[in-house]
Short mmCIF file of C-alpha atoms in Angstrom, two decimals:
data_model
loop_
_atom_site.label_atom_id
_atom_site.label_comp_id
_atom_site.label_asym_id
_atom_site.label_seq_id
_atom_site.Cartn_x
_atom_site.Cartn_y
_atom_site.Cartn_z
CA MET G 550 14.88 25.08 -9.48
CA TRP G 551 17.28 25.66 -12.46
CA LEU G 552 19.55 27.43 -10.05
CA THR G 553 19.50 24.86 -7.33
CA PRO G 554 22.47 22.53 -8.34
CA LEU G 555 24.68 25.95 -8.44
CA GLY G 556 23.38 26.73 -4.73
CA ILE G 557 24.17 23.36 -3.40
CA ALA G 558 27.29 23.28 -5.37
CA SER G 559 28.27 26.61 -3.67
CA VAL G 560 27.36 25.63 -0.15
CA VAL G 561 29.54 22.46 -0.39
CA CYS G 562 32.64 24.39 -1.79
CA GLY G 563 32.10 26.88 1.26
CA LYS G 564 32.26 24.08 3.53
CA VAL G 565 35.31 22.42 1.96
CA LEU G 566 37.30 25.51 1.76
CA ALA G 567 36.61 26.07 5.51
CA VAL G 568 38.16 22.72 6.30
CA ALA G 569 41.65 22.92 7.70
CA ASP G 570 42.81 19.31 7.03
CA VAL G 571 41.18 18.14 3.49
CA ALA G 572 43.08 14.85 3.66
CA LEU G 573 41.30 14.07 6.77
CA MET G 574 37.97 14.93 5.57
CA ALA G 575 38.63 12.65 2.34
CA ARG G 576 39.75 9.65 4.69
CA MET G 577 36.42 10.20 6.82
CA LEU G 578 34.53 10.53 3.51
CA GLY G 579 36.18 7.35 2.33
CA TRP G 580 35.17 5.52 5.42
CA PHE G 581 31.60 6.91 5.18
CA VAL G 582 31.05 5.53 1.75
CA PHE G 583 32.83 2.22 2.64
CA THR G 584 30.39 1.64 5.57
CA VAL G 585 27.34 2.41 3.65
CA ALA G 586 28.23 0.39 0.96
CA LEU G 587 29.32 -2.76 3.27
CA GLY G 588 26.06 -2.23 5.01
CA VAL G 589 24.12 -2.03 1.83
CA MET G 590 25.85 -5.33 0.61
CA ILE G 591 25.28 -7.47 3.84
CA TYR G 592 21.59 -6.18 3.79
CA GLN G 593 21.06 -7.25 0.21
CA LEU G 594 22.93 -10.19 0.20
CA ILE G 595 22.54 -11.86 3.45
CA LEU G 596 19.37 -10.19 5.13
CA MET G 597 16.93 -10.05 2.37
CA GLN G 598 17.89 -13.41 1.19
CA LEU G 599 17.24 -14.84 4.92
CA ILE G 600 13.90 -12.97 4.85
CA TYR G 601 12.97 -14.38 1.10
CA LEU G 602 13.84 -17.81 2.72
CA ALA G 603 11.97 -17.24 5.81
CA ILE G 604 8.88 -16.09 4.14
CA LEU G 605 8.26 -18.07 0.97
CA ARG G 606 10.47 -21.42 2.22
CA ARG G 607 12.37 -21.25 -1.24
CA ASN G 608 15.94 -21.05 -2.06
CA PRO G 609 16.54 -17.15 -3.17
CA PHE G 610 19.47 -18.31 -5.14
CA ARG G 611 17.55 -20.46 -7.44
CA PHE G 612 15.15 -17.68 -7.98
CA TYR G 613 18.09 -15.30 -9.01
CA TRP G 614 19.42 -18.26 -11.24
CA GLN G 615 16.17 -18.68 -13.12
CA LEU G 616 15.94 -14.63 -13.34
CA ALA G 617 19.30 -14.32 -15.30
CA PRO G 618 18.35 -14.80 -18.73
CA ALA G 619 15.53 -12.11 -18.49
CA THR G 620 18.11 -9.71 -16.79
CA LEU G 621 20.72 -10.37 -19.15
CA THR G 622 18.15 -9.70 -22.12
CA ALA G 623 17.30 -6.48 -20.32
CA PHE G 624 20.77 -5.25 -20.26
CA ALA G 625 21.44 -6.26 -23.44
CA THR G 626 18.46 -4.69 -25.18
CA ALA G 627 18.40 -1.43 -23.15
CA SER G 628 18.40 1.76 -25.04
CA THR G 629 21.20 4.33 -24.63
CA LYS G 630 19.21 7.18 -25.52
CA ILE G 631 19.08 9.77 -23.00
CA SER G 632 15.90 11.92 -22.84
CA PHE G 633 16.08 15.44 -21.49
CA GLY G 634 12.86 17.29 -21.31
CA SER G 635 9.75 16.49 -23.35
#
């Protein structure tokens, strides 16, 4: 289990070194990241709001506005301590 990241990195490095045109691969990867991010944003900002509106018959943005103080408090008081292991 501890060596899994090393093995995955080795496989990825081998695939990257086997590519003839790295710029083309980077461009394709950039488009992939862009399309996934766009899809997630459309889903979260449009589709989920329409589902909320259709099921509960309430304004979803009012819900988020009322949730803002709790969200800000959670971010402001979050601990920065990172624990590895037990």
